Tab-separated table of C-alpha atoms in Angstrom:
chain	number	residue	atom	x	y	z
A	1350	UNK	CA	0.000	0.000	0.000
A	1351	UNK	CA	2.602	2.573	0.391
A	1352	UNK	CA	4.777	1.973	-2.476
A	1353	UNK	CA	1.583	2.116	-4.447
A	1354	UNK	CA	0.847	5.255	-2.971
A	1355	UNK	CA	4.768	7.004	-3.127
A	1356	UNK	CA	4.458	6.054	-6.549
A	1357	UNK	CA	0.613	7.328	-7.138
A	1358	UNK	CA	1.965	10.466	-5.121
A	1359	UNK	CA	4.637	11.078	-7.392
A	1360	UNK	CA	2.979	10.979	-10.631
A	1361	UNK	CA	0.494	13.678	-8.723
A	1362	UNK	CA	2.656	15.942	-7.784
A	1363	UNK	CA	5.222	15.352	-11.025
A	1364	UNK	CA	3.374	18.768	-12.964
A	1365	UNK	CA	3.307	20.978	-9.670
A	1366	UNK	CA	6.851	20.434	-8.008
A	1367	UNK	CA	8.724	20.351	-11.576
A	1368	UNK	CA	7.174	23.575	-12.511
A	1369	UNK	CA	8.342	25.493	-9.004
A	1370	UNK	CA	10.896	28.174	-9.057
A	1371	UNK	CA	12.491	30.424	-7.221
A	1372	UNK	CA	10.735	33.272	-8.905
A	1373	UNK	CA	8.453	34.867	-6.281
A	1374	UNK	CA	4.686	34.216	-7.336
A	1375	UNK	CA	1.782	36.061	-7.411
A	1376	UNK	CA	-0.796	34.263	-4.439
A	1377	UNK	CA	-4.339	34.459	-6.007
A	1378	UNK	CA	-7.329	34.524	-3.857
A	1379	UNK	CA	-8.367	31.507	-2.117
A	1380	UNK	CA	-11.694	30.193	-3.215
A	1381	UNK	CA	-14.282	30.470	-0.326
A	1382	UNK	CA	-14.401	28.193	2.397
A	1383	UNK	CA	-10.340	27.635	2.046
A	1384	UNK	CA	-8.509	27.733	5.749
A	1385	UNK	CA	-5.028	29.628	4.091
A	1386	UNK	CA	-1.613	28.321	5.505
A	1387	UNK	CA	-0.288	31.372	7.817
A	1388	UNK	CA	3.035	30.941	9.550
A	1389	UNK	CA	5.386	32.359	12.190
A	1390	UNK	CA	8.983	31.450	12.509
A	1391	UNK	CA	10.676	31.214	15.886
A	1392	UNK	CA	13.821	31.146	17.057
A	1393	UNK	CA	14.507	27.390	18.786
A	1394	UNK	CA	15.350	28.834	22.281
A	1395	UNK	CA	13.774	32.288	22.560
A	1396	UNK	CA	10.298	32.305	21.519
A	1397	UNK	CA	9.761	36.229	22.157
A	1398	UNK	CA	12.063	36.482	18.855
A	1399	UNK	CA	11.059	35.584	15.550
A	1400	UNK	CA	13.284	33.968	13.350
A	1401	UNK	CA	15.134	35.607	10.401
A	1402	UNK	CA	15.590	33.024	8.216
A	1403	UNK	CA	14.946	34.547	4.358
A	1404	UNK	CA	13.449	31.701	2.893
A	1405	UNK	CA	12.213	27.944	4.297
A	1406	UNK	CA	10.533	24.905	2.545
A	1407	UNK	CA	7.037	23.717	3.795
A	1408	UNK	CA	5.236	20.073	3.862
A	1409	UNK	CA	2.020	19.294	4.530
A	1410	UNK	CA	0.451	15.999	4.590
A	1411	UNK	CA	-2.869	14.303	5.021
A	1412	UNK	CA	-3.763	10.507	5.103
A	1413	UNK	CA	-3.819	10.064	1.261
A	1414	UNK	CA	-0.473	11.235	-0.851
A	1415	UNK	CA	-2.883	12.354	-3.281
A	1416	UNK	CA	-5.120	14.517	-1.137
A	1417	UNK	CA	-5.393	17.768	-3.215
A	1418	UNK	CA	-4.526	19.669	0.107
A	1419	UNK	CA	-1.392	17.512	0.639
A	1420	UNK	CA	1.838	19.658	-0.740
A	1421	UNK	CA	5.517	18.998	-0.759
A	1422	UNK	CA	8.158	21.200	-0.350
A	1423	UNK	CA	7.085	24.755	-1.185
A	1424	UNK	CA	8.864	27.552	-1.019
A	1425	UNK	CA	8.061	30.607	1.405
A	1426	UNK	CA	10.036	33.918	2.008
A	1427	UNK	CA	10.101	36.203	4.334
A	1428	UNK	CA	9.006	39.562	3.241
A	1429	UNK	CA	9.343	41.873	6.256
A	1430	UNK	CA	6.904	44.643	6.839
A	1431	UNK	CA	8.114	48.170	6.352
A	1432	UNK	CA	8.790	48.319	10.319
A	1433	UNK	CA	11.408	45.682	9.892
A	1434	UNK	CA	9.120	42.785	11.267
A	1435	UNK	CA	9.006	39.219	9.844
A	1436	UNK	CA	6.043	38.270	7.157
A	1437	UNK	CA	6.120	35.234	5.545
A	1438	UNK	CA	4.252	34.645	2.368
A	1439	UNK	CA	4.665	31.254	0.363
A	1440	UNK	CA	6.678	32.508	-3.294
A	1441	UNK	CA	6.293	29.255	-5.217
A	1442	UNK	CA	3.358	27.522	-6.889
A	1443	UNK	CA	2.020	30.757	-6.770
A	1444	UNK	CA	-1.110	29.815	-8.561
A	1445	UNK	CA	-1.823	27.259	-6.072
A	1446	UNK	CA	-1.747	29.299	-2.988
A	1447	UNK	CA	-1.198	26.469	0.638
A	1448	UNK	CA	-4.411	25.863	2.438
A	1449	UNK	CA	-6.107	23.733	5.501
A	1450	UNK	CA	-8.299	20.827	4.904
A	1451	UNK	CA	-10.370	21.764	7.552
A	1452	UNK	CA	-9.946	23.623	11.201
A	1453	UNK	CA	-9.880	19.793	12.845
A	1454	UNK	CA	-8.483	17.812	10.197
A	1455	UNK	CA	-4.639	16.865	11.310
A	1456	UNK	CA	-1.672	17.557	8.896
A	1457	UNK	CA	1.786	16.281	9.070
A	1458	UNK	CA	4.120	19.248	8.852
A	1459	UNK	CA	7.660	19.490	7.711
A	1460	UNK	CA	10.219	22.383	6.700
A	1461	UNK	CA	13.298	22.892	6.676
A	1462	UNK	CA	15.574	26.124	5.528
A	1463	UNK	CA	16.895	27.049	3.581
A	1464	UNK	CA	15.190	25.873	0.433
A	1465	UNK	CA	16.474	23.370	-1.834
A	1466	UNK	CA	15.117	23.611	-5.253
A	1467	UNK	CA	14.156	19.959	-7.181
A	1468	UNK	CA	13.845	19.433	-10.965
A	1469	UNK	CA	12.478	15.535	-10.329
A	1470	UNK	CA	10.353	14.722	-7.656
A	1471	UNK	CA	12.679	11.767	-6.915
A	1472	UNK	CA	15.026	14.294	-5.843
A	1473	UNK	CA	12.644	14.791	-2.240
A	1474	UNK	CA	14.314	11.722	-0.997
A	1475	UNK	CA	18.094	12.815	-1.721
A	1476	UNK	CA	18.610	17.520	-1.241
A	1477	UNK	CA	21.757	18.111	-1.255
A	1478	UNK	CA	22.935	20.792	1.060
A	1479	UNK	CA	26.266	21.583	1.334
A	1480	UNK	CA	28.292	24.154	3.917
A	1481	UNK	CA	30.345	26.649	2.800
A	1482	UNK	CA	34.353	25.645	3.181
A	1483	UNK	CA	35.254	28.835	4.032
A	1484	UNK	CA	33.676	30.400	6.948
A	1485	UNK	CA	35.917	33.030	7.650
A	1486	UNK	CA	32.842	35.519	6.815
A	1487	UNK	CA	30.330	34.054	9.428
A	1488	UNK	CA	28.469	30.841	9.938
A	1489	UNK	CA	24.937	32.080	8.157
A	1490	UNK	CA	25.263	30.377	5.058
A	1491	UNK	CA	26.233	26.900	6.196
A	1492	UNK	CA	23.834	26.032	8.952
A	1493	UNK	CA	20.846	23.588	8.418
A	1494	UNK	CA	17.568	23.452	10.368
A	1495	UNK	CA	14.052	21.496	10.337
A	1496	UNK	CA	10.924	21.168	12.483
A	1497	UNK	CA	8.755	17.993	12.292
A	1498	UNK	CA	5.098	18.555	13.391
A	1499	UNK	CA	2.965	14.883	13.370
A	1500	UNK	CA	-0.664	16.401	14.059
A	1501	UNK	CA	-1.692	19.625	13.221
A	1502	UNK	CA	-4.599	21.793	12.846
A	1503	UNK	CA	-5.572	25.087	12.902
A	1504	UNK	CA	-8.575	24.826	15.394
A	1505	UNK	CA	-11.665	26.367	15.703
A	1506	UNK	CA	-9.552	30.152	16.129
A	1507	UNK	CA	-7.623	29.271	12.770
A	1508	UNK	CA	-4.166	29.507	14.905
A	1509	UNK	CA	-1.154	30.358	12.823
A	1510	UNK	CA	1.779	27.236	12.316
A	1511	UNK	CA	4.561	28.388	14.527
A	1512	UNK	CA	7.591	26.522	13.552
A	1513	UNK	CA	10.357	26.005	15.558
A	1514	UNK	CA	13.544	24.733	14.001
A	1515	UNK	CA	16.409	22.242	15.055
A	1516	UNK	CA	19.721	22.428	13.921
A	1517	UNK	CA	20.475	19.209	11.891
A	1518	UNK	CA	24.568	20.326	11.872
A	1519	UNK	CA	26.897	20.606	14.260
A	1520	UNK	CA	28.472	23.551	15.460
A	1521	UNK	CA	32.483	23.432	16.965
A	1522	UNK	CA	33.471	26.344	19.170
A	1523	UNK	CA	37.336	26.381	19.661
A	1524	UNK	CA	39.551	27.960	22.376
A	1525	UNK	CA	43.405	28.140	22.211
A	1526	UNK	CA	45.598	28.769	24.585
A	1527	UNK	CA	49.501	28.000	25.354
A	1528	UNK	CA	50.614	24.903	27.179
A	1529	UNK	CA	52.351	25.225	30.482
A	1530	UNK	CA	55.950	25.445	29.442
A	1531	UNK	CA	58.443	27.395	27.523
A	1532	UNK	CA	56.940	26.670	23.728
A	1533	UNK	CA	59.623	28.930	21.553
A	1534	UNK	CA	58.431	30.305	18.297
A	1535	UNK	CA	61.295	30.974	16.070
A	1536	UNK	CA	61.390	34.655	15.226
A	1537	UNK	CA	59.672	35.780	18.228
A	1538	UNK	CA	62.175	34.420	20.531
A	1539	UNK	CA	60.015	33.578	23.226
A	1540	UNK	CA	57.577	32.235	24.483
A	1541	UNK	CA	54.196	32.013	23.042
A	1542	UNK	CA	51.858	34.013	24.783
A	1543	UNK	CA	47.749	34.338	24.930
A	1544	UNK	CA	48.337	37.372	23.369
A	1545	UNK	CA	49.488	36.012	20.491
A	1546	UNK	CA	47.215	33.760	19.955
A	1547	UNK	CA	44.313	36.488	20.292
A	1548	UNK	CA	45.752	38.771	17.552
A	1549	UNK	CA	47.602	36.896	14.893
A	1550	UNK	CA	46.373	33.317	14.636
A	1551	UNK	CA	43.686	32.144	12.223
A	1552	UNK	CA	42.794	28.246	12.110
A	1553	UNK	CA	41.002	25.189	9.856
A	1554	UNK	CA	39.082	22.119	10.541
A	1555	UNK	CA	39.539	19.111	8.413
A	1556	UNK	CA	39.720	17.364	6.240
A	1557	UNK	CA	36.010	17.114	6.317
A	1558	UNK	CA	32.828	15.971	5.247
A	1559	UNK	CA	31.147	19.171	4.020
A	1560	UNK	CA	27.869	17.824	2.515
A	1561	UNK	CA	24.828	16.378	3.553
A	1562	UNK	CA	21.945	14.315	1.993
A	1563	UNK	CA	18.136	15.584	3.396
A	1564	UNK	CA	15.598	12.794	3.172
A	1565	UNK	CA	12.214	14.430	2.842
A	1566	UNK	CA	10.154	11.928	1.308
A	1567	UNK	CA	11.824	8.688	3.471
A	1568	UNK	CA	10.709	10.911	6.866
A	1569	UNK	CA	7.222	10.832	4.991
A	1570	UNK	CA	7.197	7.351	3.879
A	1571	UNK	CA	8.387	6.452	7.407
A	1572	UNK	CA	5.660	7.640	9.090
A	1573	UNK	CA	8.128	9.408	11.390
A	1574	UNK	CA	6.397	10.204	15.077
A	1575	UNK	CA	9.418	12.075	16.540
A	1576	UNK	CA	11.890	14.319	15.666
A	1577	UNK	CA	14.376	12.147	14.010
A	1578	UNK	CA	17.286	13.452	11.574
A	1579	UNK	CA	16.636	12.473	8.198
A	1580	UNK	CA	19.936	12.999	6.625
A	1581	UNK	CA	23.085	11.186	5.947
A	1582	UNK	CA	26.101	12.653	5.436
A	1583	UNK	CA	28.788	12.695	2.162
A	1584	UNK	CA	30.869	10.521	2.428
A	1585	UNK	CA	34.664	11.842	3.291
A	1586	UNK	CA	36.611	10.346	0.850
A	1587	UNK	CA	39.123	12.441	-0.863
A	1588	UNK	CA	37.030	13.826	-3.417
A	1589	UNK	CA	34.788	15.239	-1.469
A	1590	UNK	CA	36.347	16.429	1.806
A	1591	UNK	CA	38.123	19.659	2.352
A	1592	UNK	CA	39.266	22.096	4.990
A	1593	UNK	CA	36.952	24.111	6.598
A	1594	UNK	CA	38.309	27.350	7.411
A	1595	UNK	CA	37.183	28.971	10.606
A	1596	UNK	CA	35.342	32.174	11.348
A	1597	UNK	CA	36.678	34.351	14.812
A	1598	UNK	CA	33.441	36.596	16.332
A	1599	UNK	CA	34.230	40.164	15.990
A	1600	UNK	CA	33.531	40.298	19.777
A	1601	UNK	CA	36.515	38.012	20.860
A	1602	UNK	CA	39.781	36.772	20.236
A	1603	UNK	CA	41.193	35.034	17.062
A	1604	UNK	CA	41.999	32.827	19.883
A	1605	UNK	CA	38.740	31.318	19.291
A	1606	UNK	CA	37.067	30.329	16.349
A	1607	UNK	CA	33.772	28.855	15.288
A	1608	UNK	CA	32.589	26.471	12.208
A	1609	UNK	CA	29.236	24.519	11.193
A	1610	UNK	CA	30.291	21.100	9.587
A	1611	UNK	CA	27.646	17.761	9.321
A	1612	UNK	CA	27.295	15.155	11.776
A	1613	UNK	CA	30.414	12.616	11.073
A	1614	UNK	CA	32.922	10.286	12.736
A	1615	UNK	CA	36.516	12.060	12.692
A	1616	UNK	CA	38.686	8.890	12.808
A	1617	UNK	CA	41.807	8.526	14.563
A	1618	UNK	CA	45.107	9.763	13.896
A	1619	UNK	CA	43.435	11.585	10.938
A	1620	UNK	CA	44.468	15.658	10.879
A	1621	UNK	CA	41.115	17.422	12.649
A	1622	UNK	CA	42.101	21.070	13.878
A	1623	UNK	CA	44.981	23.062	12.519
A	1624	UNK	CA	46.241	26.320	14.085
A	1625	UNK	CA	48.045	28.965	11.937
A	1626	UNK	CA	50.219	31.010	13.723
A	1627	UNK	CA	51.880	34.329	12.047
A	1628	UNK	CA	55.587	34.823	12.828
A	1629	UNK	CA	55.997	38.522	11.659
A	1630	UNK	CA	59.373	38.618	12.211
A	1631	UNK	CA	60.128	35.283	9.666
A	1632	UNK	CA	56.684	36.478	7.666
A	1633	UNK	CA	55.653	32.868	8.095
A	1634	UNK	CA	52.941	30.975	9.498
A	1635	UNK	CA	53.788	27.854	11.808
A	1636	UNK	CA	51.327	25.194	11.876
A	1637	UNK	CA	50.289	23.102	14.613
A	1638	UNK	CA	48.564	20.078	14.099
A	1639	UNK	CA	45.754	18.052	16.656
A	1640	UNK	CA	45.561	14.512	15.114
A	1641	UNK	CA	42.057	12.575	16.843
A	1642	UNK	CA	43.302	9.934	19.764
A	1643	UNK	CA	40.576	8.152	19.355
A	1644	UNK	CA	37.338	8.122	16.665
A	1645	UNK	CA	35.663	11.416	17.804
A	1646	UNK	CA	31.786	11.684	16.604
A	1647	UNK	CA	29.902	14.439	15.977
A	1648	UNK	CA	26.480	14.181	16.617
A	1649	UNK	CA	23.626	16.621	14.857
A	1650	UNK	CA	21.770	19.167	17.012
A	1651	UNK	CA	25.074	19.249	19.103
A	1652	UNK	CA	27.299	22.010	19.947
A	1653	UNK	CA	30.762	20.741	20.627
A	1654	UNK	CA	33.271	23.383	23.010
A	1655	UNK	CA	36.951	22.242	22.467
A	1656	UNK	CA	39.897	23.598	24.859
A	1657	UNK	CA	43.403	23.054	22.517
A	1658	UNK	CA	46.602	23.685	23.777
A	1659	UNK	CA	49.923	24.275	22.436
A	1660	UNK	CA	52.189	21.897	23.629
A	1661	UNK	CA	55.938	21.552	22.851
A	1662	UNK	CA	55.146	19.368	19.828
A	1663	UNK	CA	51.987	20.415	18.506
A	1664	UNK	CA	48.149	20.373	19.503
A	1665	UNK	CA	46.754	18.893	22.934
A	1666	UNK	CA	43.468	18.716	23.709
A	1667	UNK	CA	42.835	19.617	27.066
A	1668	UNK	CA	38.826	19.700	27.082
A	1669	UNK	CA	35.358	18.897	25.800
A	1670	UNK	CA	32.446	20.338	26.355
A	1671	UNK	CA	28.941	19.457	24.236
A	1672	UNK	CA	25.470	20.541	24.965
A	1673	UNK	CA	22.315	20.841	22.999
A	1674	UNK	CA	22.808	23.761	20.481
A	1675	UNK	CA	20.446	26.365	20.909
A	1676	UNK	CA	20.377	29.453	18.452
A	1677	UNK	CA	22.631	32.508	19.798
A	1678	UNK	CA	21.001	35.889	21.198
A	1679	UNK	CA	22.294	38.235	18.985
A	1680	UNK	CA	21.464	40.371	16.195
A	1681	UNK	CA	21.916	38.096	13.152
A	1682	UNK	CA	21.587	34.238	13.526
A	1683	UNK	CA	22.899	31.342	11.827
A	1684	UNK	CA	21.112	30.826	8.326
A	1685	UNK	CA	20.148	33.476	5.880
């Protein structure tokens, strides 16, 4: 029963998800009676601030794949009002503007951001996100979230669909500081200090798996009741990894440095952070390498806080700290 339906779902929505774009649409009126879609987007730890995300994808499903109110993975942007505040209006399939079955009727709900666009609707089982490899810039454009609702509907007081996302990446904070010890730099002549690791070091993480595959359809299929992670991640062979250079907060030290990668297994003995260090007096960075002890896995949703030290022959790590990763309180956030 469902591979006939996946496969009677397909051929449905074949005409309406090939002919999305990216092109804004015009939403026409709905036709009377319609409950329209309406949505607010939330930040996952703060819910007094709404999300800034600029665009998002948006599932919803009813018992039957080809319910005519069922839709997969349109697009919606957020348009903000002239005061600056968040409006989100769906911009794809704009002929065929999102509505409610009914106020009672429940919906499975899905989105994720940012939107992926599909030319085959095969493709729902297999978006391919990928991070950006250099970071130095800022962490917007490389973070991935979703939100998973199993029942809703709007109610008798046709309540808005507040989303909340989860990160689906994983997020490495890094601190550096020297080793006790006398760890000699050539061309400085001394020892290295805290202070020069806040002002002239820059660093990279890797090499990496950079890419992910997002299962849309296979959370459908599988009838998921929690918030599971539907994705896998590339494979890091050496075609396809790469360093991931880091990005240091304008507020602190280069010191430390920040970087959004996928959920993977960094094996042992296999490079993971490298720390640049600028002699000025040579002109010449000297690199310090932390090779993994032991496998080291990331898991998604996490936020992983790493203490490195210098030691007199390269990278030590001194500490670990991971906890749930919750979206920062500050003026821009992680995904554009």
């Amino acid at each position: 029963m469902i591979r006939l339906g996946i496969t009677v779902f397909f051929m449905g929505v074949l005409a309406c998800v090939c002919a999305c774009t990216d092109d804004p649409g015009t939403i026409t009126s709905k036709s009377e009676g319609e409950i329209p879609v309406e949505i607010s987007v939330m930040q996952s730890s703060r819910a007094v601030s709404d999300y800034t995300a600029s665009d998002l994808s948006l599932t919803i499903l009813y018992q039957s794949f080809v319910d005519s109110y069922t839709r997969t993975n349109v697009k919606w942007c957020n348009l903000p009002r002239p005061d600056g505040t968040p409006l989100w209006a769906q911009c794809s399939e704009g002929t065929r503007p999102m509505a409610w079955k009914s106020a009672t009727d429940n919906a499975r709900v899905l989105a994720y951001a940012p939107y992926l666009s599909i030319t085959k609707p095969k493709d729902l089982a297999n978006l391919y996100f990928e991070v950006k490899k250099h970071q130095e810039a800022g962490l917007d454009s490389s973070d991935f979230v979703s939100y998973y609702n199993p029942g809703f509907a709007p109610g008798p007081s046709l309540k808005k669909l507040n989303i909340v996302f989860n990160h689906q990446l994983c997020k490495l904070s890094i601190d550096f500081k020297p080793a006790p010890g006398n760890l000699v730099i050539d061309g400085f002549g001394t020892a290295l200090t805290q202070g020069m690791l806040d002002t002239l070091s820059t660093c990279k993480v890797g090499p990496v798996c950079y890419a992910i595959r997002y299962h849309l359809t296979d959370y459908i299929t599988k009838n998921a009741t929690t918030d599971i992670h539907p994705l896998t991640t590339v494979s890091g062979t050496a075609a396809d990894s790469a360093f991931v250079y880091t990005y240091a907060p304008d507020t602190l030290k280069r010191s430390h440095q920040e970087c959004i990668i996928p959920p993977q297994t960094i094996r042992k003995d296999s490079s993971f952070v490298q720390l640049l260090v600028f002699d000025p007096v040579a002109c010449k960075h000297h690199i310090f390498v932390y090779r993994a002890e032991k496998n080291f896995t990331l898991e998604p949703g996490k936020h992983y806080h790493l203490t490195i030290e210098l030691g007199g022959t390269g990278l030590e790590l001194s500490s670990v700290k991971v906890v749930g990763w919750l979206f920062e309180d500050k003026g821009t956030y992680d995904i554009n």
